[in-house]
C-alpha cells in the first residue's frame, strides 16, 4: 500500500492506494494526523479524482525528525575510515521539511549540497525497543534529501545549523508499507543533479538498518507514530568531490528510490532568506 | 511578573504572579499553550490557593528546544581556547524536559554530568530577525540543567544522543519577564551537587547573549512563542575536573539563578531505563 497527503479539488487529505490503483481519501487531514490517530490499516472512505491530485509533504507535523550520518558502509570504507560502532545522530525540525516538488530557497553564496536518503516512518510508540519490536513498528518508507548548507554545517562541530534550514529537506512523494520494498535485501538510493547521476547507493550496505536505528534511538527517547528517521546518505556528495561541487541557482535535484518514487526539487538562491551574520 | 504552570486543587493551569504576590490562574492549561495563544500581558482570571500549589514543568510542549554549547567566555579562555565566532547549536526534544523537582532517571553505569544554564523563552515569532527585534521577542527567562550522559555524548561527534534522554533536563521553576532580571548586565548561574557549589558563572561573560542567539537561530529556522533556547553552561562541569566527577545514584543537583529560583533534582540510576546496546 501507498499512503500520501494529497490535495484534490481544493481539499488536503490523507490518502491511500493499492499499487497503481486510484487514491482514496482517508479520514484525516494529513498523514501525520492519520498515523498519530492509530492504524494504517483502517478503511479508506472514498475515491479521489486523480487528474487534479497533487502529492504534498506527506508528514507535515512530525513530533521528531532524527537523522543518521555516516551510515553507508561502502562509502565509509572507500574513504578509508573504520565502520562506526554507534550511529551518528542529529535532529531536524518539522519546519525543515518540504514537499516532493518544492523549490528549495537558500541564501545566495551558501555551499548547498545534496544527500539522497531513505527515510523510515514510525507507526507505533517505541521506547527501549528491541530490533524485532522496532521492525514491527515501521509504518513504512519514504524518500528525503538531507540538503545541507556545508558552510553553516562546518562552522562548529554540531551540524544542526547547516541541516535545519526551514523548508530545505524535501520528503515524499509517498509512504510505502514495508511489504512493498525489501530494505534489508537492498533498495537503490539515487541522486541526480540536472539529470546526471551523482549518487547511487544501496541500503544493503547500511551499517545501521532501519530497525537497528529505531531501536537505538528508542533507548534514549520515545518514538511515536509519524516520527521520521533519515537513514544517512551513500557516497557521492558534492563536498566529497575533487574539486568540491555545490548546487547553483536553478539546479534541479532528483532523489529516487525505486519502488517509492522520485523527489524533484529546484534550487533557488534568494536574499529573501536573509542572514543576520 | 512571574509565569508558571502550576497544579492546584487537582487542576493544572498556567498562572501569573506579581513579585511575591499570590498566583493567579490564566486561561490556559499550561504556559506553552498560553504563549502560543498570544500575549503574556493578558489578564489573569482568579487567585489560586497557595498552600496546595505545585510548580510543574512550565513549558510542556515547546515547538523547538535549541541549545548552545561553549558560550561562557571566561571558561573558554581559562581552557586556553579561542572564543568561537559562531554559536555551537544542537537540539533537544520536548520529551527531554522535566519539572523543577523531578527525579532524573538514567541507566546505571552511565557518566552523568551537570550543566547549569539560563534558558530564554520566545514570546513572538522570529525569522531572519535583527538582535533588536529578537530582544523584543523574549517572553522571559527560566532555568535549565542540560544534564548530559557524557559516554553517549562522546560516542560520536554529534552530541544529540547524550543530550536528549527523555525527562532528564529539568526546567523552571518559573519564567520571569525581562524587566525582572538584567541578563546583559549579568546574573549568576549556579550549580550545587549535594550542597557543594560546583559551578558559578555569570551571564555577563556570555559570548552570545540571549538576543544574539535568537537572532542567529532565526536565520535558519523560525522561532515561535514557547520555544526555548538554552544559553550554555559556565565552567565547572564534572567532565572538566581532575579527576572527572560524575553524578551518582541519590545525588541531588541544585541549579539556581537568583531572581528566578532553584531547580532541585535527585539522580536515580535505574535499569527501568533500559539500553539496547
mmCIF file with all atom_site columns, C-alpha atoms in Angstrom, chain A residues 1-2 16-24 47-48 50 53:
data_model
loop_
_atom_site.group_PDB
_atom_site.id
_atom_site.type_symbol
_atom_site.label_atom_id
_atom_site.label_alt_id
_atom_site.label_comp_id
_atom_site.label_asym_id
_atom_site.label_entity_id
_atom_site.label_seq_id
_atom_site.pdbx_PDB_ins_code
_atom_site.Cartn_x
_atom_site.Cartn_y
_atom_site.Cartn_z
_atom_site.occupancy
_atom_site.B_iso_or_equiv
_atom_site.pdbx_formal_charge
_atom_site.auth_seq_id
_atom_site.auth_comp_id
_atom_site.auth_asym_id
_atom_site.auth_atom_id
_atom_site.pdbx_PDB_model_num
ATOM 1  C CA . UNK A 1 1  ? 0.000   0.000  0.000  1.00 0.00 ? 1  UNK A CA 1
ATOM 2  C CA . UNK A 1 2  ? 0.988   3.597  -0.574 1.00 0.00 ? 2  UNK A CA 1
ATOM 3  C CA . UNK A 1 16 ? -4.191  5.562  0.385  1.00 0.00 ? 16 UNK A CA 1
ATOM 4  C CA . UNK A 1 17 ? -3.903  3.460  -2.742 1.00 0.00 ? 17 UNK A CA 1
ATOM 5  C CA . UNK A 1 18 ? -3.181  -0.144 -3.589 1.00 0.00 ? 18 UNK A CA 1
ATOM 6  C CA . UNK A 1 19 ? -0.418  -0.417 -6.188 1.00 0.00 ? 19 UNK A CA 1
ATOM 7  C CA . UNK A 1 20 ? -1.228  1.843  -9.109 1.00 0.00 ? 20 UNK A CA 1
ATOM 8  C CA . UNK A 1 21 ? -4.894  1.992  -8.198 1.00 0.00 ? 21 UNK A CA 1
ATOM 9  C CA . UNK A 1 22 ? -6.818  5.206  -7.586 1.00 0.00 ? 22 UNK A CA 1
ATOM 10 C CA . UNK A 1 23 ? -6.111  7.264  -4.478 1.00 0.00 ? 23 UNK A CA 1
ATOM 11 C CA . UNK A 1 24 ? -8.803  7.004  -1.856 1.00 0.00 ? 24 UNK A CA 1
ATOM 12 C CA . UNK A 1 47 ? -12.093 7.671  -4.198 1.00 0.00 ? 47 UNK A CA 1
ATOM 13 C CA . UNK A 1 48 ? -10.366 10.903 -5.204 1.00 0.00 ? 48 UNK A CA 1
ATOM 14 C CA . UNK A 1 50 ? -6.957  11.566 -9.912 1.00 0.00 ? 50 UNK A CA 1
ATOM 15 C CA . UNK A 1 53 ? -4.387  15.342 -7.457 1.00 0.00 ? 53 UNK A CA 1
#
